[in-house]
XYZ file of C-alpha atoms in Angstrom:
539
model
C 10.993 -10.872 32.402
C 11.072 -9.375 28.917
C 14.284 -7.650 28.021
C 14.522 -3.887 28.095
C 14.380 -1.894 24.854
C 16.715 0.984 25.510
C 17.355 3.979 23.340
C 21.064 4.520 22.699
C 22.822 7.836 22.764
C 23.390 9.347 19.353
C 26.068 7.348 17.684
C 27.638 6.880 14.303
C 26.408 3.371 13.578
C 22.704 2.542 13.258
C 20.914 -0.099 15.250
C 19.427 -2.964 13.295
C 15.851 -3.972 14.176
C 16.911 -7.034 16.146
C 19.485 -5.010 18.019
C 16.869 -2.402 18.817
C 14.384 -4.961 20.058
C 16.884 -6.703 22.303
C 18.242 -3.482 23.679
C 21.569 -1.796 23.939
C 23.986 -1.847 26.786
C 25.470 1.555 26.082
C 25.813 4.009 28.931
C 23.625 7.108 29.171
C 23.937 10.654 30.297
C 22.228 11.677 33.524
C 19.462 13.482 31.602
C 18.693 10.335 29.644
C 18.455 8.048 32.637
C 16.230 10.536 34.463
C 13.647 10.315 31.665
C 13.320 6.552 31.306
C 9.534 6.887 31.534
C 9.604 9.009 28.375
C 7.226 11.713 29.615
C 9.238 14.668 30.958
C 9.440 16.745 27.753
C 5.753 16.160 26.985
C 4.807 17.126 30.542
C 6.508 20.466 30.010
C 4.341 21.035 26.889
C 1.021 20.035 28.469
C -0.999 16.800 28.491
C -2.277 16.930 24.882
C -1.136 18.379 21.542
C -2.665 21.810 21.076
C -4.213 22.934 17.784
C -5.867 26.259 16.989
C -8.447 24.609 14.733
C -9.143 21.272 13.041
C -6.960 21.845 9.967
C -4.166 23.800 11.643
C -0.704 22.239 11.718
C 0.412 20.727 15.004
C 2.944 22.699 16.997
C 6.324 21.355 15.939
C 7.584 21.926 19.479
C 5.241 19.176 20.688
C 6.494 16.769 18.023
C 10.066 17.547 19.079
C 9.148 16.939 22.724
C 7.803 13.469 21.928
C 10.903 12.685 19.871
C 13.151 13.760 22.737
C 11.197 11.532 25.111
C 11.480 8.719 22.553
C 15.277 9.013 22.635
C 15.341 8.240 26.343
C 12.356 5.981 27.003
C 12.984 2.427 28.181
C 10.351 -0.236 27.651
C 9.960 -3.979 27.644
C 9.102 -6.217 24.713
C 5.671 -6.724 26.254
C 5.057 -2.960 26.276
C 6.246 -2.791 22.674
C 3.646 -5.394 21.679
C 0.911 -3.708 23.728
C 1.489 -0.343 22.046
C 1.605 -1.993 18.602
C -1.667 -3.792 19.329
C -3.279 -0.518 20.387
C -2.109 1.080 17.136
C -3.396 -1.897 15.142
C -6.820 -1.738 16.776
C -7.172 2.002 16.146
C -5.686 2.478 12.683
C -6.104 -0.752 10.723
C -9.929 -0.990 10.809
C -10.236 2.487 9.276
C -7.601 1.854 6.602
C -8.990 -1.596 5.747
C -12.549 -0.311 5.343
C -11.481 2.622 3.172
C -9.425 0.366 0.899
C -12.246 -2.175 0.546
C -14.409 0.577 -0.951
C -11.477 1.747 -3.070
C -11.195 -1.671 -4.678
C -14.941 -2.127 -5.149
C -14.536 0.022 -8.253
C -12.509 -2.742 -9.915
C -14.738 -5.610 -8.871
C -18.026 -3.757 -9.401
C -17.400 -2.716 -12.961
C -16.034 -6.175 -13.764
C -19.103 -7.856 -12.294
C -21.422 -5.378 -14.019
C -19.825 -6.020 -17.414
C -21.067 -9.611 -17.559
C -24.664 -8.269 -17.308
C -26.407 -7.218 -20.514
C -28.389 -4.276 -18.984
C -25.126 -2.573 -17.921
C -23.606 -2.933 -21.390
C -26.795 -1.680 -23.028
C -26.994 1.340 -20.709
C -23.451 2.423 -21.511
C -23.351 1.378 -25.164
C -20.618 -1.232 -24.735
C -21.028 -3.140 -27.988
C -17.546 -4.632 -28.420
C -14.527 -5.870 -26.474
C -12.556 -2.889 -27.771
C -14.967 -0.382 -26.236
C -14.796 -2.252 -22.952
C -10.988 -2.289 -22.770
C -10.809 1.420 -23.657
C -13.207 2.190 -20.793
C -10.937 0.231 -18.439
C -7.722 1.838 -19.687
C -8.914 5.435 -19.564
C -9.192 5.220 -15.759
C -5.392 5.368 -15.556
C -5.122 8.659 -17.475
C -6.307 10.791 -14.568
C -4.704 8.446 -12.062
C -1.211 8.680 -13.576
C -1.306 12.421 -14.195
C -2.175 13.270 -10.588
C -0.486 10.475 -8.607
C 2.869 12.249 -8.223
C 1.447 15.767 -7.612
C -0.980 14.308 -5.067
C 1.804 12.746 -3.034
C 3.996 15.843 -3.228
C 0.940 17.735 -1.932
C 0.608 15.247 0.938
C 4.127 16.041 2.064
C 3.526 19.777 1.631
C 0.290 19.991 3.637
C 1.879 18.228 6.605
C 1.570 15.039 8.579
C -1.455 15.880 10.679
C -3.619 16.961 7.724
C -3.377 13.806 5.642
C -6.820 12.833 6.936
C -8.232 15.803 5.016
C -6.575 14.569 1.808
C -7.938 11.049 2.275
C -11.369 12.510 3.049
C -11.397 14.468 -0.215
C -10.184 11.437 -2.145
C -12.833 9.056 -0.782
C -15.630 11.595 -1.120
C -14.716 12.424 -4.730
C -14.609 8.843 -5.979
C -17.708 8.018 -3.913
C -19.628 10.732 -5.778
C -18.240 9.413 -9.077
C -19.489 5.930 -8.208
C -22.894 7.361 -7.350
C -22.965 9.007 -10.775
C -22.568 5.584 -12.425
C -26.020 4.686 -11.120
C -27.763 7.379 -13.197
C -25.426 8.173 -16.121
C -26.072 6.800 -19.596
C -24.082 6.410 -22.795
C -20.519 5.480 -23.661
C -19.211 9.066 -23.439
C -20.532 9.336 -19.878
C -18.804 6.065 -18.995
C -15.451 7.359 -20.250
C -15.785 10.673 -18.397
C -16.690 8.955 -15.142
C -13.785 6.527 -15.483
C -11.349 9.455 -15.867
C -12.867 11.234 -12.854
C -12.684 8.029 -10.824
C -8.946 7.824 -11.584
C -8.474 11.437 -10.491
C -10.295 10.728 -7.238
C -8.171 7.707 -6.425
C -4.821 9.331 -7.342
C -2.530 9.570 -4.351
C -4.656 7.394 -2.099
C -2.785 4.068 -2.379
C 0.791 5.377 -2.160
C -0.335 7.935 0.410
C -1.691 5.262 2.724
C 1.557 3.279 2.495
C 3.470 6.473 3.266
C 1.126 7.046 6.230
C 1.581 3.515 7.613
C 5.369 3.917 7.508
C 5.024 6.483 10.316
C 3.456 3.893 12.601
C 5.327 0.638 11.981
C 8.864 -0.698 11.904
C 10.397 -1.733 8.611
C 9.776 -5.437 9.184
C 6.151 -4.869 10.274
C 4.977 -3.113 7.123
C 4.368 -6.018 4.730
C 1.871 -7.728 7.028
C -0.036 -4.490 7.663
C -0.147 -3.623 3.972
C -1.379 -7.158 3.230
C -4.176 -6.720 5.769
C -5.084 -3.198 4.689
C -4.336 -2.712 1.048
C -4.635 -5.730 -1.212
C -7.562 -6.471 -3.478
C -8.312 -10.048 -2.395
C -10.604 -9.112 0.509
C -12.541 -6.485 -1.502
C -12.674 -8.952 -4.399
C -14.247 -11.671 -2.264
C -16.715 -9.246 -0.669
C -17.523 -7.697 -4.045
C -18.189 -11.121 -5.565
C -20.567 -12.051 -2.750
C -22.411 -8.742 -3.009
C -22.667 -9.032 -6.774
C -24.003 -12.589 -6.509
C -26.858 -11.309 -4.349
C -27.446 -7.782 -5.639
C -27.720 -8.525 -9.369
C -30.967 -10.347 -8.611
C -32.409 -7.187 -7.030
C -34.703 -5.046 -9.131
C -36.974 -2.139 -8.243
C -39.100 0.295 -10.201
C -36.173 2.722 -10.349
C -32.983 0.603 -10.121
C -31.681 -2.498 -11.854
C -29.348 -5.050 -10.250
C -26.130 -3.634 -11.723
C -26.991 -0.161 -10.370
C -27.078 -1.529 -6.835
C -23.408 -2.567 -7.279
C -22.336 1.045 -7.705
C -24.747 2.310 -5.069
C -23.307 -0.080 -2.484
C -19.845 1.317 -3.282
C -20.821 4.989 -3.346
C -22.735 5.584 -0.115
C -20.404 3.678 2.283
C -17.380 5.299 0.610
C -18.689 8.806 1.299
C -19.512 7.839 4.899
C -16.041 6.318 5.232
C -14.496 9.589 4.071
C -16.052 11.421 7.013
C -14.932 8.687 9.418
C -11.349 9.005 8.153
C -11.509 12.769 8.599
C -12.830 12.551 12.155
C -11.220 9.432 13.603
C -7.990 8.534 11.748
C -5.132 9.622 14.054
C -2.282 11.652 12.634
C 1.035 10.200 13.761
C 2.494 8.798 17.012
C 3.670 12.135 18.380
C 0.105 13.512 18.182
C -1.905 10.358 18.966
C -4.413 11.275 21.672
C -5.519 7.636 22.021
C -2.079 6.912 23.523
C -0.821 8.031 26.901
C 2.308 10.253 26.990
C 4.497 7.227 27.773
C 2.830 5.205 25.015
C 3.415 8.061 22.564
C 7.105 8.015 23.418
C 7.218 4.222 22.961
C 5.314 4.404 19.659
C 7.664 7.106 18.374
C 10.726 5.243 19.647
C 9.643 2.076 17.809
C 9.737 3.737 14.395
C 12.633 6.104 15.160
C 14.887 3.190 16.005
C 13.810 1.357 12.854
C 13.875 4.026 10.137
C 13.409 7.436 11.833
C 10.557 8.983 9.802
C 10.306 12.785 9.831
C 6.812 14.230 9.987
C 7.946 17.734 9.104
C 10.970 19.469 7.608
C 13.497 17.861 5.309
C 13.605 17.982 1.513
C 10.941 19.686 -0.541
C 8.732 17.636 -2.846
C 10.862 18.684 -5.814
C 14.023 17.717 -3.956
C 12.518 14.339 -3.146
C 11.543 13.861 -6.790
C 15.085 14.597 -8.032
C 16.513 12.198 -5.437
C 14.135 9.456 -6.608
C 14.613 9.736 -10.379
C 18.405 9.669 -9.969
C 18.222 6.458 -7.890
C 18.704 3.200 -9.819
C 16.831 1.333 -7.105
C 13.715 3.419 -7.745
C 13.677 2.413 -11.414
C 14.158 -1.252 -10.555
C 11.284 -1.115 -8.063
C 9.150 0.635 -10.670
C 9.915 -2.073 -13.237
C 9.102 -4.797 -10.705
C 5.768 -3.175 -9.856
C 4.888 -2.348 -13.464
C 5.511 -5.885 -14.713
C 3.308 -7.682 -12.177
C 0.710 -4.893 -12.229
C -0.115 -5.839 -15.821
C -1.679 -8.999 -14.427
C -3.364 -7.245 -11.506
C -4.807 -4.504 -13.708
C -6.456 -7.126 -15.913
C -7.456 -9.960 -13.571
C -9.379 -7.597 -11.272
C -11.550 -6.461 -14.195
C -11.681 -9.669 -16.229
C -12.077 -12.382 -13.572
C -15.897 -12.623 -13.895
C -15.562 -12.619 -17.697
C -12.894 -15.347 -17.657
C -15.064 -17.545 -15.419
C -18.138 -16.900 -17.549
C -16.178 -17.948 -20.651
C -15.453 -21.292 -19.000
C -19.137 -22.058 -19.552
C -20.890 -20.630 -16.480
C -23.828 -18.219 -16.342
C -23.320 -14.527 -15.561
C -24.709 -14.860 -12.026
C -22.743 -18.046 -11.274
C -19.560 -16.411 -12.605
C -19.933 -13.596 -10.085
C -20.377 -16.054 -7.233
C -17.422 -18.132 -8.402
C -15.061 -15.143 -8.150
C -15.279 -15.416 -4.343
C -13.231 -18.615 -3.975
C -10.100 -17.435 -5.866
C -10.120 -14.168 -3.926
C -10.667 -15.923 -0.583
C -7.859 -18.437 -1.148
C -5.716 -15.620 -2.553
C -6.193 -13.659 0.675
C -4.571 -16.476 2.668
C -1.579 -16.514 0.328
C -1.272 -12.737 0.603
C -1.433 -12.906 4.395
C 1.004 -15.788 4.911
C 3.510 -14.470 2.377
C 3.530 -11.082 4.116
C 3.664 -12.633 7.600
C 6.592 -14.884 6.696
C 8.339 -12.035 4.886
C 8.136 -9.812 7.974
C 9.307 -12.574 10.295
C 12.289 -13.489 8.134
C 12.937 -9.821 7.240
C 13.235 -10.844 3.610
C 11.494 -9.344 0.605
C 13.340 -10.462 -2.531
C 12.896 -14.240 -2.290
C 9.225 -13.815 -1.368
C 8.634 -11.567 -4.394
C 10.255 -14.191 -6.610
C 8.095 -16.959 -5.132
C 4.842 -15.029 -5.649
C 5.763 -14.105 -9.208
C 6.612 -17.758 -9.943
C 3.213 -18.904 -8.615
C 1.373 -16.361 -10.761
C 3.540 -17.201 -13.777
C 2.580 -20.871 -13.430
C -1.102 -19.917 -13.264
C -0.914 -17.922 -16.489
C 0.971 -20.726 -18.251
C -1.797 -23.167 -17.298
C -4.438 -20.733 -18.560
C -2.613 -20.143 -21.837
C -2.168 -23.855 -22.520
C -5.237 -25.483 -20.924
C -8.143 -23.038 -21.236
C -9.387 -24.904 -24.324
C -8.939 -28.320 -22.745
C -9.960 -28.312 -19.089
C -12.410 -26.158 -17.161
C -11.087 -27.518 -13.841
C -7.444 -26.772 -14.644
C -8.321 -23.272 -15.845
C -10.366 -22.468 -12.743
C -7.544 -23.802 -10.518
C -5.083 -21.610 -12.431
C -7.132 -18.545 -11.506
C -6.426 -19.316 -7.822
C -2.693 -19.225 -8.556
C -2.978 -16.024 -10.578
C -5.030 -14.151 -7.959
C -2.910 -15.317 -5.011
C 0.400 -14.719 -6.761
C -0.488 -11.325 -8.223
C -2.065 -9.791 -5.152
C 0.575 -11.069 -2.711
C 3.108 -9.027 -4.673
C 1.496 -5.717 -3.667
C 2.473 -5.685 0.037
C 5.836 -7.315 -0.618
C 7.001 -4.883 -3.291
C 5.577 -1.721 -1.738
C 6.888 -2.449 1.774
C 10.252 -3.331 0.209
C 10.289 -0.035 -1.667
C 9.250 1.951 1.415
C 12.197 0.381 3.274
C 14.651 1.304 0.509
C 14.050 5.084 0.439
C 15.283 7.530 3.052
C 14.779 10.250 4.278
C 11.008 10.375 4.737
C 10.393 12.971 2.018
C 12.113 10.710 -0.511
C 10.088 7.738 0.749
C 6.799 9.545 0.141
C 7.734 10.687 -3.355
C 9.418 7.348 -4.120
C 6.345 5.215 -3.444
C 4.239 7.647 -5.493
C 6.767 7.505 -8.334
C 6.599 3.710 -8.451
C 2.797 3.611 -8.461
C 2.417 6.514 -10.896
C 4.878 5.388 -13.573
C 3.816 1.752 -13.241
C 0.181 2.654 -13.762
C 1.099 4.373 -17.009
C 1.809 0.805 -18.145
C -1.560 -0.208 -16.698
C -3.220 2.167 -19.154
C -2.355 -0.336 -21.867
C -2.765 -3.461 -19.719
C -6.446 -4.186 -20.473
C -5.606 -4.051 -24.178
C -3.677 -7.340 -23.932
C -7.019 -9.137 -23.604
C -7.851 -8.468 -27.250
C -8.604 -12.089 -28.231
C -11.947 -13.178 -26.688
C -12.524 -15.512 -29.638
C -9.417 -17.449 -28.538
C -10.431 -17.408 -24.842
C -7.763 -14.760 -24.166
C -4.869 -17.198 -24.570
C -2.604 -14.499 -26.035
C -3.424 -12.203 -23.117
C -2.536 -14.957 -20.649
C 0.751 -15.569 -22.458
C 1.669 -11.861 -22.314
C 0.829 -11.774 -18.594
C 3.027 -14.844 -18.028
C 5.913 -13.075 -19.770
C 5.478 -10.005 -17.541
C 5.530 -12.155 -14.389
C 8.753 -13.766 -15.605
C 10.153 -10.243 -15.945
C 9.056 -9.537 -12.346
C 11.039 -12.563 -11.177
C 14.182 -11.497 -13.071
C 14.078 -7.855 -11.919
C 13.404 -8.878 -8.299
C 16.435 -11.169 -8.379
C 18.539 -8.353 -9.851
C 17.313 -5.873 -7.242
C 17.925 -8.211 -4.337
C 21.450 -8.923 -5.570
C 22.149 -5.203 -6.002
C 20.916 -4.293 -2.505
C 22.973 -7.103 -0.942
C 26.072 -5.733 -2.676
C 25.266 -2.199 -1.470
C 24.913 -3.452 2.116
C 28.330 -5.106 1.980
C 29.835 -1.982 0.415
C 28.277 0.244 3.098
C 29.568 -2.007 5.874
C 33.078 -1.784 4.408
C 32.856 2.018 4.024
C 31.656 2.386 7.611
C 34.431 0.168 8.911
C 37.035 2.321 7.172
C 35.775 5.596 8.696
C 37.477 7.101 11.723
C 35.459 7.906 14.846
C 35.529 11.622 13.983
C 34.244 10.906 10.463
C 31.462 8.765 11.876
C 30.472 11.515 14.324
C 30.355 14.024 11.441
C 27.812 11.970 9.492
C 24.900 13.561 11.319
C 21.717 12.250 12.889
C 19.462 11.772 9.844
C 20.417 8.696 7.839
C 19.881 8.844 4.075
C 19.811 5.738 1.891
C 23.219 6.679 0.453
C 24.707 6.893 3.954
C 27.206 4.112 4.816
C 25.172 3.448 7.989
C 22.047 2.589 5.989
C 21.063 -1.083 5.806
C 18.721 -2.081 2.966
C 16.173 -4.826 3.495
C 16.750 -7.516 0.901
């Protein structure tokens, strides 16, 4: 029989994930043992969370009732897996679909650029005009990323669906506008608006997932939901077929933006109607399952759906944290490669000597193989509960790919195409590893939400200049590849530094905790911040 997972009484030392999963042999009070099913407090509140209207905040008393049941509930490892599977089947399909359409923007405009009718329609007559159009996307994105995530915390846990709905609908309408707009000025305006629409979505979804999964489950879920390899492969296949389409009113490149716009708007409504809020309000779970779902995350990192620091307080806590700046530098350095390869992949393949249509089809294989690297890196990272070494491995793989491109693009088509597999797999596998690592390093929840937004926002300010590194088409972008290789080397160095620092902090915290008296431990309180001696960083 599977071992029991038992909630401990409040105590001064935290439970590690493996300790939580195996259970605790501590004694309980009578009230705790009488609520092993984890349903008594919810039963007193009624069978379902009550809301006055669709956008009204959930009664905090109900959230507290579920959390109280979560403190006492006992469940087996099999039940843990069954609840996690139920969460996976309900949440992940919606998040995956929404992110696929989010990333179509990158692949669609990159695929469209290799077609002459698109360039003629928007007056793209030089490489400089093209890179400016790519860069300007990040202006709106960077300006609104932080405010958007502070707003997410302010509006409350159960209304995040409304934020995601507005985000998807806005950028869906922007994509639809690409179909009919003309001229270079229109292209620049739409790119800025697209960035505004997407601001807050990526970091917000990671923040959202942290309410559903344990620390060591996040990387795999982020790899499944929120990396560009799957959208890249799908986008390449669609482009390969759609660019041949032509009607009296629409050319092939216009179908690329149409196929992004309409499903994105539909997806926005599906998110609004069907994406569940958080475990304590999940109506697709039974009362006992809600207690188990809440207990799973509470015993891992105890996210708070309401209360805590304000957005401004979270911001001050983040900018004064050295770890936040190291995570930002890690993300910013590898994102230089991601911000360029997603837009330039069809162009790079075309420059190897292939036709525009063949280049679009040939983007599928690097993205497909890259998806497997993303998945297995995240899976192994979660199983080993390691982030640092996996980040270093992925950055080394991508670095090698860029070195091959910089040195062999003139000499060998085969070697250059193979190098693109390394670049795509290495770059995109860094997304789930770094962001799940960062989400694990910030506590309390309000700091985690602002912290992930801070990393994405500041890093994407660097991305504003990233497309400009591909300024040498006459040299097959060798200088751009060399710059990207240097940035991936920086990723490796910063990741090593960060892992070393967090290991030292863990040892220091363990020593501090050991030196505290029982009374001092009891006075530490229930909520564990990342500067608390009880906090254990994932390395």
